[in-house]
Amino acid sequence: MGVEIKLTDKEFPVSPVFIDFLHRHIEEKGFEASWHDQLSEALVPAQAEERQQAAVAVADRVLQNPAGQKAILRSYELLTALMVGQPDKLRLVHERYRFVCVVGCPRHGGSYLTKQLFVAVGMDPDQVPNAIAHDGFPDAAPFQFKENYNSLTTMIQNMAEYLAMVEVFFANSRVFDNLIVVPKKATKAAYHGAFFHTALGPNTEYVITLRHPLPACISTYEKSTGLPQDGKFKVRGNIEEWARRDAIFTGADPDKLMEQDYFEVYLRYWEQYHYDLALTGLAASRNWSVVVYGGERMMDLAASYFKRFKSRGKPEAFKVFDNRRRHPQWRNSADAAVRRVAGVWTSVGLAFPVEELMECW
């Protein structure tokens, strides 16, 4: 018995992010490139409706343009390859590009390293689009399913569109050791490590950024206008939404989550994220390295990129704030979580630098 299944662009519409990228590329307009401002990152609430409206307004111009048509068709070719298992269709990407993915929990120094990577390979970070550089795209998360939404198929299509964008944006980029280097902050790769590793290919390098959860939590709530006065958890920005979502995914009661202490919810998110880093397939890569948050360590790693890619510049300063004496009541539970994560990493043969983390930067 033969069964014919037809899926069209009605089931898999081009994403607003991809339309916006192609529109700006075709019209030679400036890209949104606010991704590397690590000190004053703006809160980014859900703007899906606004992005959708903006995409609709320019979609016809993109679809009527030969370059736009070519890129969109390429994204669907890559989507098909990823959906049904056609490794040969990905070979051109894997043989042409070396992705360098900076992966870590938010507020762990990833934006800094990603920016320095772009500078080191001779690119101006202010000219690199958010979708190319940062972790909002491709979107990846714990599985969600609702009307007209499947997080897995969305992730796969986002990845196909991202790869198509890479082919457009890096078309004339410099080659290092016969490959074009593509930096990428990929926080969300932790959720589906094996998929990212497969899609981006065996030449991909993963730089894992680690930070003690206490100062990381402080940095998170400061980005979200401060610790709530009652000390309870609240969702005001993206990172807090991810913490809420991930806690529910691992069994937290949604009705009681907002009654919990802020740090308790954050720590659960931090701990689970680091389990995902070790256990979802990303660590299968042989090109895996770890750096712990800290001024000297971050700048030394950035300097190594400048040397490797023969850049004449030098890395900018990495700003670190001393929060080690704040919230002493959080320290014991934070340290306990660090040790639990270390145990899981050790169980799968990964070194977890406990002593460096305990410096608490």
PDB file of C-alpha atoms in Angstrom, residues 100-106 108-111 113 185-187 190 205-211 274 277-278 282-283 287-293 353:
ATOM      1  CA  VAL A 100      32.341  27.664  16.607  1.00  0.00           C
ATOM      2  CA  CYS A 101      29.454  27.475  19.055  1.00  0.00           C
ATOM      3  CA  VAL A 102      29.663  29.185  22.418  1.00  0.00           C
ATOM      4  CA  VAL A 103      27.263  27.267  24.636  1.00  0.00           C
ATOM      5  CA  GLY A 104      26.340  28.069  28.211  1.00  0.00           C
ATOM      6  CA  CYS A 105      23.614  29.261  30.519  1.00  0.00           C
ATOM      7  CA  PRO A 106      22.645  32.923  30.001  1.00  0.00           C
ATOM      8  CA  HIS A 108      27.820  33.161  31.662  1.00  0.00           C
ATOM      9  CA  GLY A 109      30.034  35.227  29.338  1.00  0.00           C
ATOM     10  CA  GLY A 110      28.935  33.759  26.028  1.00  0.00           C
ATOM     11  CA  SER A 111      28.112  37.058  24.329  1.00  0.00           C
ATOM     12  CA  LEU A 113      33.358  35.358  23.606  1.00  0.00           C
ATOM     13  CA  LYS A 185      26.245  31.826  20.538  1.00  0.00           C
ATOM     14  CA  ALA A 186      24.177  28.676  20.948  1.00  0.00           C
ATOM     15  CA  THR A 187      22.749  28.595  24.459  1.00  0.00           C
ATOM     16  CA  ALA A 190      22.096  22.163  25.305  1.00  0.00           C
ATOM     17  CA  GLU A 205      33.749  23.343  17.900  1.00  0.00           C
ATOM     18  CA  TYR A 206      31.891  23.804  21.184  1.00  0.00           C
ATOM     19  CA  VAL A 207      33.112  26.251  23.814  1.00  0.00           C
ATOM     20  CA  ILE A 208      31.219  25.629  27.050  1.00  0.00           C
ATOM     21  CA  THR A 209      30.998  28.603  29.416  1.00  0.00           C
ATOM     22  CA  LEU A 210      30.507  27.832  33.110  1.00  0.00           C
ATOM     23  CA  ARG A 211      29.741  30.117  36.049  1.00  0.00           C
ATOM     24  CA  HIS A 274      24.034  21.735  33.079  1.00  0.00           C
ATOM     25  CA  LEU A 277      24.834  20.020  28.521  1.00  0.00           C
ATOM     26  CA  ALA A 278      26.324  16.686  29.488  1.00  0.00           C
ATOM     27  CA  LEU A 282      26.628  17.656  22.600  1.00  0.00           C
ATOM     28  CA  ALA A 283      29.524  16.093  24.482  1.00  0.00           C
ATOM     29  CA  ASN A 287      35.951  19.465  19.663  1.00  0.00           C
ATOM     30  CA  TRP A 288      34.680  20.347  23.139  1.00  0.00           C
ATOM     31  CA  SER A 289      36.345  22.752  25.569  1.00  0.00           C
ATOM     32  CA  VAL A 290      35.312  24.436  28.815  1.00  0.00           C
ATOM     33  CA  VAL A 291      36.030  27.901  30.207  1.00  0.00           C
ATOM     34  CA  VAL A 292      35.015  29.156  33.649  1.00  0.00           C
ATOM     35  CA  TYR A 293      33.755  32.724  34.067  1.00  0.00           C
ATOM     36  CA  PRO A 353      36.106  22.381  37.125  1.00  0.00           C
TER      37      PRO A 353
END
